[in-house]
mmCIF file of C-alpha atoms in Angstrom:
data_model
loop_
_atom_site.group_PDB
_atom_site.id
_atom_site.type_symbol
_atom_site.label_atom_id
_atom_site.label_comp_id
_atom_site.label_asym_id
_atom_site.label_seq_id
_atom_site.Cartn_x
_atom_site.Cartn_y
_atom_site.Cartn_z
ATOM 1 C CA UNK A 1 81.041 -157.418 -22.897
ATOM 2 C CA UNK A 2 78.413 -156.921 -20.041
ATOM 3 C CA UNK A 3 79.319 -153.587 -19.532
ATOM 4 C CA UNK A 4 79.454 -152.474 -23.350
ATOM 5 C CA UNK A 5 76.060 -153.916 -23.547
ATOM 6 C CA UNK A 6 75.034 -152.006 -20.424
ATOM 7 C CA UNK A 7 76.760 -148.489 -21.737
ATOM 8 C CA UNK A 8 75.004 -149.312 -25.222
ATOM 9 C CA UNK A 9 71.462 -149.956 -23.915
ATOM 10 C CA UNK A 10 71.530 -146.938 -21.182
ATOM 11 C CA UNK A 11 70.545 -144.029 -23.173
ATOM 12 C CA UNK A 12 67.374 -146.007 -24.411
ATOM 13 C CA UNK A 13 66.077 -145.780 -21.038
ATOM 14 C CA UNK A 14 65.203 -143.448 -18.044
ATOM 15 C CA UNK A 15 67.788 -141.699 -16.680
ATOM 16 C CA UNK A 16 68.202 -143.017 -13.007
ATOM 17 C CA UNK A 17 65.435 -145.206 -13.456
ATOM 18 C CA UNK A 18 64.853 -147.811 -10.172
ATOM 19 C CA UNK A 19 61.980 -149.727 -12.062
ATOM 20 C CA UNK A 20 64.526 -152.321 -13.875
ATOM 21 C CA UNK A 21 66.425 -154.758 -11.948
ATOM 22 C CA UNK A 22 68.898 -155.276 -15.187
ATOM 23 C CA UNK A 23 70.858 -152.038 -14.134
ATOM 24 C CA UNK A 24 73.104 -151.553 -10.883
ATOM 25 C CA UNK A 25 75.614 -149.719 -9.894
ATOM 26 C CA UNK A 26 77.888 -152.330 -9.456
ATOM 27 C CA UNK A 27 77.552 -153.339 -13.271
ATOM 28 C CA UNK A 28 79.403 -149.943 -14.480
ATOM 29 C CA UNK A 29 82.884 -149.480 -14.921
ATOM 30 C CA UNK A 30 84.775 -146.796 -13.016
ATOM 31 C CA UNK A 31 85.317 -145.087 -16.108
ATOM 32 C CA UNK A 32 81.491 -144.682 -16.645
ATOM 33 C CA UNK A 33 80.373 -142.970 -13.553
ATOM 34 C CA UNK A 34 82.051 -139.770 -14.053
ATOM 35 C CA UNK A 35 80.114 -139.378 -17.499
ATOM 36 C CA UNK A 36 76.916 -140.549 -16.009
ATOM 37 C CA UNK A 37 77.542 -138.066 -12.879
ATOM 38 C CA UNK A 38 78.878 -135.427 -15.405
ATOM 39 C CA UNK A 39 75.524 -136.109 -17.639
ATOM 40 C CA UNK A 40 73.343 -135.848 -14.690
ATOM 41 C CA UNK A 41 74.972 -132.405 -13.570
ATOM 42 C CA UNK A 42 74.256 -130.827 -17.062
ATOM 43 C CA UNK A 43 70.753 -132.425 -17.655
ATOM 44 C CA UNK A 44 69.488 -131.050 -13.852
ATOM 45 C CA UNK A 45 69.977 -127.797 -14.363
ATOM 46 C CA UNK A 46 68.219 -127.240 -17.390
ATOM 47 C CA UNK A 47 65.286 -129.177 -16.492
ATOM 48 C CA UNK A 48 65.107 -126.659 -13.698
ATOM 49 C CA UNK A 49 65.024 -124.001 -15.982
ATOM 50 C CA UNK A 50 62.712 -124.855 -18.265
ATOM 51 C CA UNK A 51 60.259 -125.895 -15.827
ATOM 52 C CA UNK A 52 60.765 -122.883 -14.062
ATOM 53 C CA UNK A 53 60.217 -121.302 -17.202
ATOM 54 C CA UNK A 54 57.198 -123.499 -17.986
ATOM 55 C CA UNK A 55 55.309 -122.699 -14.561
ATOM 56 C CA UNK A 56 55.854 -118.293 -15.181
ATOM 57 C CA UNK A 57 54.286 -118.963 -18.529
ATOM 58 C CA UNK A 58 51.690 -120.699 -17.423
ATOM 59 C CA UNK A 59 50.809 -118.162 -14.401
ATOM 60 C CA UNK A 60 50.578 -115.627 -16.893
ATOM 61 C CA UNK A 61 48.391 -117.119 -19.385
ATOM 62 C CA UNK A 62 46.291 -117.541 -16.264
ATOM 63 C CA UNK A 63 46.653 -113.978 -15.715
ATOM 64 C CA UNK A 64 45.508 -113.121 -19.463
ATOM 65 C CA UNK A 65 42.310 -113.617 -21.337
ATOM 66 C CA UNK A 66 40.791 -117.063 -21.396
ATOM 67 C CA UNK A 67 40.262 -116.854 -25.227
ATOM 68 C CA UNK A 68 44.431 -117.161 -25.047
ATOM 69 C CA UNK A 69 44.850 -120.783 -27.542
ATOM 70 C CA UNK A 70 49.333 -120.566 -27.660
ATOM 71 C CA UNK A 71 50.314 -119.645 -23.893
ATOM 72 C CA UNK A 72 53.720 -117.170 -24.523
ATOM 73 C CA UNK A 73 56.899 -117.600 -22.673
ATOM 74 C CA UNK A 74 57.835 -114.270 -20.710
ATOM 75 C CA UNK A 75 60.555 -113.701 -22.875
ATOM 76 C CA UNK A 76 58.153 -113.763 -26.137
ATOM 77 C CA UNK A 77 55.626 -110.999 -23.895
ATOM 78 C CA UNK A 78 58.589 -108.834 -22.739
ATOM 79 C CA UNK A 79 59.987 -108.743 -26.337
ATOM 80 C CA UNK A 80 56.491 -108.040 -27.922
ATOM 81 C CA UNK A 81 56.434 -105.209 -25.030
ATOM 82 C CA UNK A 82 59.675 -103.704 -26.163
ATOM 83 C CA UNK A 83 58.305 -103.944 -29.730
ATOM 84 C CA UNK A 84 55.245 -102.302 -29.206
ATOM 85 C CA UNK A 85 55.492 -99.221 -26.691
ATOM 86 C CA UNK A 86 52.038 -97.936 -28.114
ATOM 87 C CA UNK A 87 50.798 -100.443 -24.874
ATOM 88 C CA UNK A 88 51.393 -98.061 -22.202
ATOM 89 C CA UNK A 89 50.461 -94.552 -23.785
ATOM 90 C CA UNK A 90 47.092 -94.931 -21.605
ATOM 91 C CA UNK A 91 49.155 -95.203 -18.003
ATOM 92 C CA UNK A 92 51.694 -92.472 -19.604
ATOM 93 C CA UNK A 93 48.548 -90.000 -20.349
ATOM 94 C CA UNK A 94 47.133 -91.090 -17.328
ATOM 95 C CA UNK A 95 50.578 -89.846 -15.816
ATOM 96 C CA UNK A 96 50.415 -86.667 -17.567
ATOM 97 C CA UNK A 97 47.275 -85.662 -16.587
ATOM 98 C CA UNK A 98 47.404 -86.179 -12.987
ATOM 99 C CA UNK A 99 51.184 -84.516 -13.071
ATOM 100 C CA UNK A 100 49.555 -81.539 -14.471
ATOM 101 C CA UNK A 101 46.389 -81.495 -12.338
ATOM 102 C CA UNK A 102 48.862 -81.649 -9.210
ATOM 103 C CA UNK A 103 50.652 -78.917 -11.083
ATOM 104 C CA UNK A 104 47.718 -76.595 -11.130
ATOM 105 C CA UNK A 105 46.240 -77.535 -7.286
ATOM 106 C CA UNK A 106 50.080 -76.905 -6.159
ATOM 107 C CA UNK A 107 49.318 -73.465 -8.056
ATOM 108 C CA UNK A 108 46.035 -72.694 -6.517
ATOM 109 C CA UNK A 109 47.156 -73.914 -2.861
ATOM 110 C CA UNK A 110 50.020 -71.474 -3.248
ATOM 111 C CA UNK A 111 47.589 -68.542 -4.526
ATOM 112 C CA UNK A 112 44.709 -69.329 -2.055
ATOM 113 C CA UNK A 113 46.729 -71.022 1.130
ATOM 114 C CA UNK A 114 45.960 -74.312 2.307
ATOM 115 C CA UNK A 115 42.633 -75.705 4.430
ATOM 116 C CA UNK A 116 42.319 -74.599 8.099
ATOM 117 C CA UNK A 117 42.525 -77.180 11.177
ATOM 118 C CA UNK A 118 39.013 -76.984 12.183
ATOM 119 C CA UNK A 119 38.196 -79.073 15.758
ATOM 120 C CA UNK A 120 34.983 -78.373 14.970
ATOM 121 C CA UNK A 121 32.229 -80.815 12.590
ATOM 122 C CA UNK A 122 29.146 -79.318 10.576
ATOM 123 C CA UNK A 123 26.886 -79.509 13.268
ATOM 124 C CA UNK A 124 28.423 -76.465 15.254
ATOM 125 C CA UNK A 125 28.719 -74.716 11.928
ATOM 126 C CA UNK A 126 25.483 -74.536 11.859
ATOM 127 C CA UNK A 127 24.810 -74.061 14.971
ATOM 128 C CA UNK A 128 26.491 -71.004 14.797
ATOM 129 C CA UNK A 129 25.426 -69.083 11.619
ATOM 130 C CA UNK A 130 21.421 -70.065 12.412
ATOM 131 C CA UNK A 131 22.108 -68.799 15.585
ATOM 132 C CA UNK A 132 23.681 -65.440 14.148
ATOM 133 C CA UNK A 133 20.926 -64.926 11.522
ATOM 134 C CA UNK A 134 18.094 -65.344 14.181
ATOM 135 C CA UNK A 135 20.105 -62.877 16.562
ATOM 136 C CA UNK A 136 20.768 -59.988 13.734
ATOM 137 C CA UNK A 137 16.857 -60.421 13.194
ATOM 138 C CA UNK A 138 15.739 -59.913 15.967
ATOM 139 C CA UNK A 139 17.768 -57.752 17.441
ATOM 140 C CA UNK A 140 17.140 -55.606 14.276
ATOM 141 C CA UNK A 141 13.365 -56.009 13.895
ATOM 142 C CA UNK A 142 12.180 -56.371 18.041
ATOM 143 C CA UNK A 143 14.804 -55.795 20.357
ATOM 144 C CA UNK A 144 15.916 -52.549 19.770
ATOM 145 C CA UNK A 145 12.470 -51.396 17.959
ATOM 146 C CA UNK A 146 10.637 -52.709 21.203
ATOM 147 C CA UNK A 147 13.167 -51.219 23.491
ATOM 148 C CA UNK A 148 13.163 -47.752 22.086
ATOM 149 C CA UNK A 149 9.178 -48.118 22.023
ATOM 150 C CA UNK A 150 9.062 -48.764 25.636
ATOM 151 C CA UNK A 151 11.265 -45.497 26.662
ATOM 152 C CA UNK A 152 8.583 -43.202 23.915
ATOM 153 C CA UNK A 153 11.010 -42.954 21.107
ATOM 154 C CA UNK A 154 9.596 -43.863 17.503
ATOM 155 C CA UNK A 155 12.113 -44.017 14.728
ATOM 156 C CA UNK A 156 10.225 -42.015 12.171
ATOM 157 C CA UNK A 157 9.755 -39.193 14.497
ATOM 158 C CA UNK A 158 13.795 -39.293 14.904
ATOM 159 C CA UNK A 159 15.939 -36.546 13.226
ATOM 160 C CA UNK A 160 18.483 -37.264 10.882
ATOM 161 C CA UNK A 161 20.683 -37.628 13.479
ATOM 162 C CA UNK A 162 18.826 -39.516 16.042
ATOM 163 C CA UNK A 163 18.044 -41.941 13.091
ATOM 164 C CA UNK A 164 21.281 -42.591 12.372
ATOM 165 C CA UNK A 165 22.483 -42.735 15.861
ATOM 166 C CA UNK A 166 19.574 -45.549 15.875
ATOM 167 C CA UNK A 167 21.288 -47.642 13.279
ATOM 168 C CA UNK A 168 24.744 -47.298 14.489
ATOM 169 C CA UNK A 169 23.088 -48.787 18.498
ATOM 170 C CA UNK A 170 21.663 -51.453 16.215
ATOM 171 C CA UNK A 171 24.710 -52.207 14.042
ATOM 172 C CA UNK A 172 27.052 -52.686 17.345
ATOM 173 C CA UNK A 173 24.374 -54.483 19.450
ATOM 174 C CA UNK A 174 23.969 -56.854 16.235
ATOM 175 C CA UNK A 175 28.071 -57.297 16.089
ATOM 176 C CA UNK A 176 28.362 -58.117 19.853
ATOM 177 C CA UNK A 177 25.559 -60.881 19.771
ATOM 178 C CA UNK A 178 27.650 -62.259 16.629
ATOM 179 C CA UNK A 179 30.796 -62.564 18.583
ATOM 180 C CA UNK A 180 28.733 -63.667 21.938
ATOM 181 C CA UNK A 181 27.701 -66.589 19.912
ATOM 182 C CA UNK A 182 31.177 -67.320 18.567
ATOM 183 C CA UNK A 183 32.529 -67.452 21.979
ATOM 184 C CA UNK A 184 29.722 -69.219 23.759
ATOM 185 C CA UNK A 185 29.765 -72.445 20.755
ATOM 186 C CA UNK A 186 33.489 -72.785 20.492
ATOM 187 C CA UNK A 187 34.559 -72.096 24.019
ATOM 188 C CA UNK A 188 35.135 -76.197 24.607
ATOM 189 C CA UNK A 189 37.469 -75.953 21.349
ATOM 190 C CA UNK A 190 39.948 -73.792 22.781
ATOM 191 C CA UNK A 191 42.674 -73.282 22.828
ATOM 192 C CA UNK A 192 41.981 -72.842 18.776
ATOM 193 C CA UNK A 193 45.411 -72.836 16.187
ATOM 194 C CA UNK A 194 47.337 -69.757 15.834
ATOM 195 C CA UNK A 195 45.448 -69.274 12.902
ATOM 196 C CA UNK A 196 41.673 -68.704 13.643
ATOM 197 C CA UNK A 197 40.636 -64.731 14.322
ATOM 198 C CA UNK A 198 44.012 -63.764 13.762
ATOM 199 C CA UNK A 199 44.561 -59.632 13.728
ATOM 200 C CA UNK A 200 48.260 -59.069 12.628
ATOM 201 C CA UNK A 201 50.008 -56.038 11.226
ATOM 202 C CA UNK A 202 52.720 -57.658 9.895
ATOM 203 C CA UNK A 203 53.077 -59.656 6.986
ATOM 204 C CA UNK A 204 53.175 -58.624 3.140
ATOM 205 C CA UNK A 205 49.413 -58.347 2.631
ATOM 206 C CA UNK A 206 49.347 -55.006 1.964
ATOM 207 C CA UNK A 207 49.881 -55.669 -2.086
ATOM 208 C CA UNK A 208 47.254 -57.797 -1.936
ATOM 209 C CA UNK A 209 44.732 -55.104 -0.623
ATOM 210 C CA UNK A 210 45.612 -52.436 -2.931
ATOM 211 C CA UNK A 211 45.362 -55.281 -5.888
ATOM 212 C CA UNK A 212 41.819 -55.545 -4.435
ATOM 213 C CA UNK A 213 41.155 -52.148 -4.575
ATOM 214 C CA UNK A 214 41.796 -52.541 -8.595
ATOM 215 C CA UNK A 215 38.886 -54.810 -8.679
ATOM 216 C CA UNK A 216 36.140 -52.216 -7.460
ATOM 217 C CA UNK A 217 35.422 -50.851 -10.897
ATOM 218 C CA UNK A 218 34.628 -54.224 -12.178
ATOM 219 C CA UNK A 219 32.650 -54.552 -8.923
ATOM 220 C CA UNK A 220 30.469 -51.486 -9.726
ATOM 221 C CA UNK A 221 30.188 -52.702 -13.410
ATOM 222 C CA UNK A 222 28.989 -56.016 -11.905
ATOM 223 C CA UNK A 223 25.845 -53.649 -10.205
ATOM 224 C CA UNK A 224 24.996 -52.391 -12.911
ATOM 225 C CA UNK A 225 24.835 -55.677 -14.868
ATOM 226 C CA UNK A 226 22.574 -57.398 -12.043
ATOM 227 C CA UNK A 227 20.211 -54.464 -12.063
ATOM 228 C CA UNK A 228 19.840 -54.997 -15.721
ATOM 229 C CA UNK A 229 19.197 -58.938 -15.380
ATOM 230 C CA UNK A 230 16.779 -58.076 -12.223
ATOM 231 C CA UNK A 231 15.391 -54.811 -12.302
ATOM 232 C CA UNK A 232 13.312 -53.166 -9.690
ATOM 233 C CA UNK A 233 9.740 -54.130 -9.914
ATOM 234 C CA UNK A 234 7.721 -51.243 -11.008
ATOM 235 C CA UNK A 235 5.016 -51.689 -8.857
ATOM 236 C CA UNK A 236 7.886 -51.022 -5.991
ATOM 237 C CA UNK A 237 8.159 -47.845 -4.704
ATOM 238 C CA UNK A 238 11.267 -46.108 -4.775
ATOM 239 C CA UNK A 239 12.230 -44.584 -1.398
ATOM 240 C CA UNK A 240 15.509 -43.525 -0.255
ATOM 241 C CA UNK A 241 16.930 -44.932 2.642
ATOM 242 C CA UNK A 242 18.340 -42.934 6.082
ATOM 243 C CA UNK A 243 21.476 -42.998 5.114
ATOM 244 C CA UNK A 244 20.573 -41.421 1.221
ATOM 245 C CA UNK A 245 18.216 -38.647 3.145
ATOM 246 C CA UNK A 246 21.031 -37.582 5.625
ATOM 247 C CA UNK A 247 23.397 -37.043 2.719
ATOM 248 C CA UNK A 248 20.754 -35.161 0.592
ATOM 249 C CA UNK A 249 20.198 -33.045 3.669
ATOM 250 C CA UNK A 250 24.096 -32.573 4.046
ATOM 251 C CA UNK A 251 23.995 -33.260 7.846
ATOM 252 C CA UNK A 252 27.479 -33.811 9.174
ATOM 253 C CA UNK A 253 27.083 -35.407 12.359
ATOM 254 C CA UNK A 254 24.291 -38.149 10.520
ATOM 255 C CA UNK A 255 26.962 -38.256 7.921
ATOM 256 C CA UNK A 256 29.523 -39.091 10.178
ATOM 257 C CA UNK A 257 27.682 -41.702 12.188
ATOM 258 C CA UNK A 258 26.446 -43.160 9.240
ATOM 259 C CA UNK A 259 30.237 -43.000 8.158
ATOM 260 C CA UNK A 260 31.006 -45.224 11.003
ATOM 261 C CA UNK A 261 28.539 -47.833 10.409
ATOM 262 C CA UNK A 262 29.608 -48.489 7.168
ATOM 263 C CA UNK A 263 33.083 -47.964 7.605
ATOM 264 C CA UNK A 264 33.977 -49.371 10.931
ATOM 265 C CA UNK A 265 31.160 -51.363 12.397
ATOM 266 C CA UNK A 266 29.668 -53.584 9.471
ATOM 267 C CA UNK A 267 33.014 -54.808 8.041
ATOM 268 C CA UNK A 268 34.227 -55.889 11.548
ATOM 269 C CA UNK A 269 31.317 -57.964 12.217
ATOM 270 C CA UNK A 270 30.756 -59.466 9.108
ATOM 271 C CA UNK A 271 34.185 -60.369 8.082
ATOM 272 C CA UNK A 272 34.558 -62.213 11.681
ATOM 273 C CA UNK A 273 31.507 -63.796 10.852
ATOM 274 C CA UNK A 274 31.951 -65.081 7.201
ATOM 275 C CA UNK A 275 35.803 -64.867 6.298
ATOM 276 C CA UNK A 276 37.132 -65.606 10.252
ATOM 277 C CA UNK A 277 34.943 -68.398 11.025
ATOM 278 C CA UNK A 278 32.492 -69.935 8.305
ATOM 279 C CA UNK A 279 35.106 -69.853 5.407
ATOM 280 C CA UNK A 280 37.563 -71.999 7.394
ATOM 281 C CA UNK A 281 34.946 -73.832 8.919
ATOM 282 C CA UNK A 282 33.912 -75.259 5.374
ATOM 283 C CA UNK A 283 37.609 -76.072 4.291
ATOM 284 C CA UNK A 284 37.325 -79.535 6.448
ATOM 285 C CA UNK A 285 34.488 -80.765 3.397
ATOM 286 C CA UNK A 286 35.361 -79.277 0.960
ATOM 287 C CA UNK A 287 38.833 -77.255 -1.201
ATOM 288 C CA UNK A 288 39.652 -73.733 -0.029
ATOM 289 C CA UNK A 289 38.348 -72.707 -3.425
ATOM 290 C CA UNK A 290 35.238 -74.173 -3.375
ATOM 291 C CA UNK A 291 34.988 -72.802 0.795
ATOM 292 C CA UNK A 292 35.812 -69.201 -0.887
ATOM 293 C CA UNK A 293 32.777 -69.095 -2.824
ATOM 294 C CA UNK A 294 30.292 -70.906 -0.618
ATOM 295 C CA UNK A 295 31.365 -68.220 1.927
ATOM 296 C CA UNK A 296 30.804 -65.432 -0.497
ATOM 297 C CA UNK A 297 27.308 -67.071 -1.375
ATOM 298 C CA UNK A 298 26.193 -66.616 2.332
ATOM 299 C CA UNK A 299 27.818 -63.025 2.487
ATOM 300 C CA UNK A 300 25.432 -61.543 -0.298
ATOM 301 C CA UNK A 301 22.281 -63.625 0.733
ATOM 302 C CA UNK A 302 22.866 -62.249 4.585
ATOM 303 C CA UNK A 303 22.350 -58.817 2.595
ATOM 304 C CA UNK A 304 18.817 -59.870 1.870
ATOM 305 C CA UNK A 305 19.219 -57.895 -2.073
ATOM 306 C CA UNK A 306 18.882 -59.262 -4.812
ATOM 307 C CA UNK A 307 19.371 -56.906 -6.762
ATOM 308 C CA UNK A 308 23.264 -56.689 -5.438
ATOM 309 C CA UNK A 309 23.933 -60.742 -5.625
ATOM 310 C CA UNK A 310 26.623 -60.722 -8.079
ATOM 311 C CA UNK A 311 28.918 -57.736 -6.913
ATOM 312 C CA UNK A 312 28.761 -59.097 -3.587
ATOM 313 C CA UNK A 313 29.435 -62.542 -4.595
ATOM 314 C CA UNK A 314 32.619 -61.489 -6.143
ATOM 315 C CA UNK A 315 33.428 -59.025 -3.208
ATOM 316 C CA UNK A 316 32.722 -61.820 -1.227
ATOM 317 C CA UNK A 317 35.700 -63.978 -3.493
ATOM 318 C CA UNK A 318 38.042 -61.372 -3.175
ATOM 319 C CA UNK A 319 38.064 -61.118 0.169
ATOM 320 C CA UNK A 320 38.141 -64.510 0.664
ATOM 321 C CA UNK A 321 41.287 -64.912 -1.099
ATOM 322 C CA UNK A 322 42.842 -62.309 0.847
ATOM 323 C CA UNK A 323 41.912 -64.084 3.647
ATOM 324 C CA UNK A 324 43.342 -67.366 2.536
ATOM 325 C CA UNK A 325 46.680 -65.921 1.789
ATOM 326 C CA UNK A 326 47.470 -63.683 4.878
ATOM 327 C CA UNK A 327 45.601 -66.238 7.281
ATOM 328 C CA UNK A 328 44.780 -62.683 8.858
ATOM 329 C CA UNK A 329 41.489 -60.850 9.140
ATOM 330 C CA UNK A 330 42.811 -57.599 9.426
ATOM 331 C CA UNK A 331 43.309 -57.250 5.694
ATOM 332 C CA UNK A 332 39.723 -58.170 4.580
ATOM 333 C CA UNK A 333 38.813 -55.944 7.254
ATOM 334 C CA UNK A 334 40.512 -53.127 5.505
ATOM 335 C CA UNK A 335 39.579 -54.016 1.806
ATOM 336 C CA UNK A 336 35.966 -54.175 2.936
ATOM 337 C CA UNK A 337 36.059 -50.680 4.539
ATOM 338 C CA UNK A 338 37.513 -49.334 1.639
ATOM 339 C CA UNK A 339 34.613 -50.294 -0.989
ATOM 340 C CA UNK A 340 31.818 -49.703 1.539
ATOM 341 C CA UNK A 341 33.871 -46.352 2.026
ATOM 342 C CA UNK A 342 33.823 -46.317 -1.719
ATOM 343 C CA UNK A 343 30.193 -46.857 -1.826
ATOM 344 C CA UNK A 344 29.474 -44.377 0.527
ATOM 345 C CA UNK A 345 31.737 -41.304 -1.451
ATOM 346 C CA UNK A 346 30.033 -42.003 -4.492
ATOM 347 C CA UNK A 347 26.283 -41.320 -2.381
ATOM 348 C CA UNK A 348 27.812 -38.098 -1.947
ATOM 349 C CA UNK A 349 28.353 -36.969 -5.372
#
């Protein structure tokens, strides 16, 4: 009877409890402790997992707005998830739109190369082009002016000839300065990558130079637009240079020195001034794009002409991109030639 009393009382009270002296171990029957045991192996483990269960939901509610009154389960919030896949179209756009903005910078990377290893910080950079821009000035304006005063020669007294031998002492004395400088502020970089001042025949850029070529009609339409947004003052008086009075007097050898300068001398130093070392120079702040056109900025303000700003700016881009593709200065070289060559034919007509 004592232990059908005890085996009807039990489930009234708390499993395993050690409070009550009324219950031992020694009071059950043999038969009873497998079904207690047996009930205590199926109750454990889903207390486990529903407190388990309990503490997720709660650590998300904590995760979610305080305003939150009925804290959800995790299987409630992944089914409402599954129900409602409007949720994520923000983080899928998002996706989209920086999968197509990668997209189009793998697109322009491939078009315009990639950035240059530069050793070098913006200090040196400008170091370098203030000390090129003082050195074409004065070379241009004193040094050889002075120099030629102190042997008796005055340029307006100069022939044709001697006036355009002038400029072409000038241009090259300029040019050698610019590289002087070059050498003297980067010597403690060297030895610089394979890919600074490069001059390479080979390579497949010769597409790219006769594309180039294709762009100096819109070039001389861009002149003529810029003269019509800034025309010449007309309190300015309109004189024509050396270059435009040796052709009118059909000199050959002025012609041919003049030829030179424009040909030969001024894209050499200008393109290993702007394309071989500021362009690259700029790509450690900022994209190769954005390096392109700064570059081409400083190209047409070293011209000091106004009225030529925009078809030198977008000289200036073309060039640049050549640059950026064939990592090789020998094409912009050649592409610059060509249109001051083209420049110079169409003085002759």
């Amino acid at each position: 009877m004592l232990s059908s009393n005890c085996t009807h009382s039990f489930p009234q009270r708390p499993l395993l409890s050690t409070s009550s002296p009324r219950f031992r171990v020694s009071t059950f029957s043999p038969k009873s402790l497998p079904t207690l045991s047996h009930r205590i192996r199926i109750s454990e483990p889903h207390h486990r997992i529903s407190t388990k269960r309990w503490k997720i939901s709660c650590f998300r509610n904590e995760e979610s707005s305080s305003g939150a009154s009925n804290p959800e389960s995790i299987d409630d919030v992944l089914h409402k998830e599954l129900e409602n896949p409007e949720i994520d179209k923000p983080s899928v756009e998002k996706r989209n739109r920086i999968s197509r903005f990668r997209e189009a910078a793998d697109v322009v990377v491939k078009v315009i190369g990639k950035p240059w290893t530069v050793p070098w910080t913006a200090e040196t950079i400008l170091q370098v082009m203030l000390l090129w821009i003082v050195s074409f000035w004065f070379i241009g304006s004193w040094m050889i002016p002075f120099g030629a005063y102190m042997v008796g020669i005055s340029k307006e007294s100069l022939t044709f000839r001697g006036q355009a031998l002038f400029s072409l002492l000038t241009d090259v004395t300029e040019g050698l300065a610019g590289i002087l400088i070059l050498q003297r502020c980067l010597s403690r970089f060297r030895p610089l990558p394979s890919d600074w001042f490069k001059f390479c025949l080979k390579g497949n850029w010769l597409f790219d130079v006769l594309l180039g070529c294709l762009m100096f009609p819109l070039v001389n339409r861009l002149s003529q637009f810029n003269l019509d947004l800034l025309p010449v003052l007309p309190s300015t008086p309109l004189t024509l240079s050396s270059v435009e009075q040796s052709i009118l007097a059909r000199d050959p050898v002025a012609m041919a020195l003049y030829a030179l300068v424009l040909v030969v001398c001024a894209p050499l130093w200008e393109e290993i001034v702007f394309r071989g070392f500021l362009l690259p120079s700029l790509t450690k702040y900022m994209p190769v794009w954005c390096s392109i056109l700064m570059s081409s900025i400083a190209f047409a303000l070293a011209h000091f002409n106004v009225q030529r700003m925009l078809p030198l700016i977008f000289l200036g881009v073309v060039m640049g991109v050549i640059y950026g593709r064939s990592r090789n200065l020998l094409p912009s070289i050649l592409l610059h030639s060509l249109w001051n060559g083209f420049v110079f034919l169409d003085l002759m007509k």
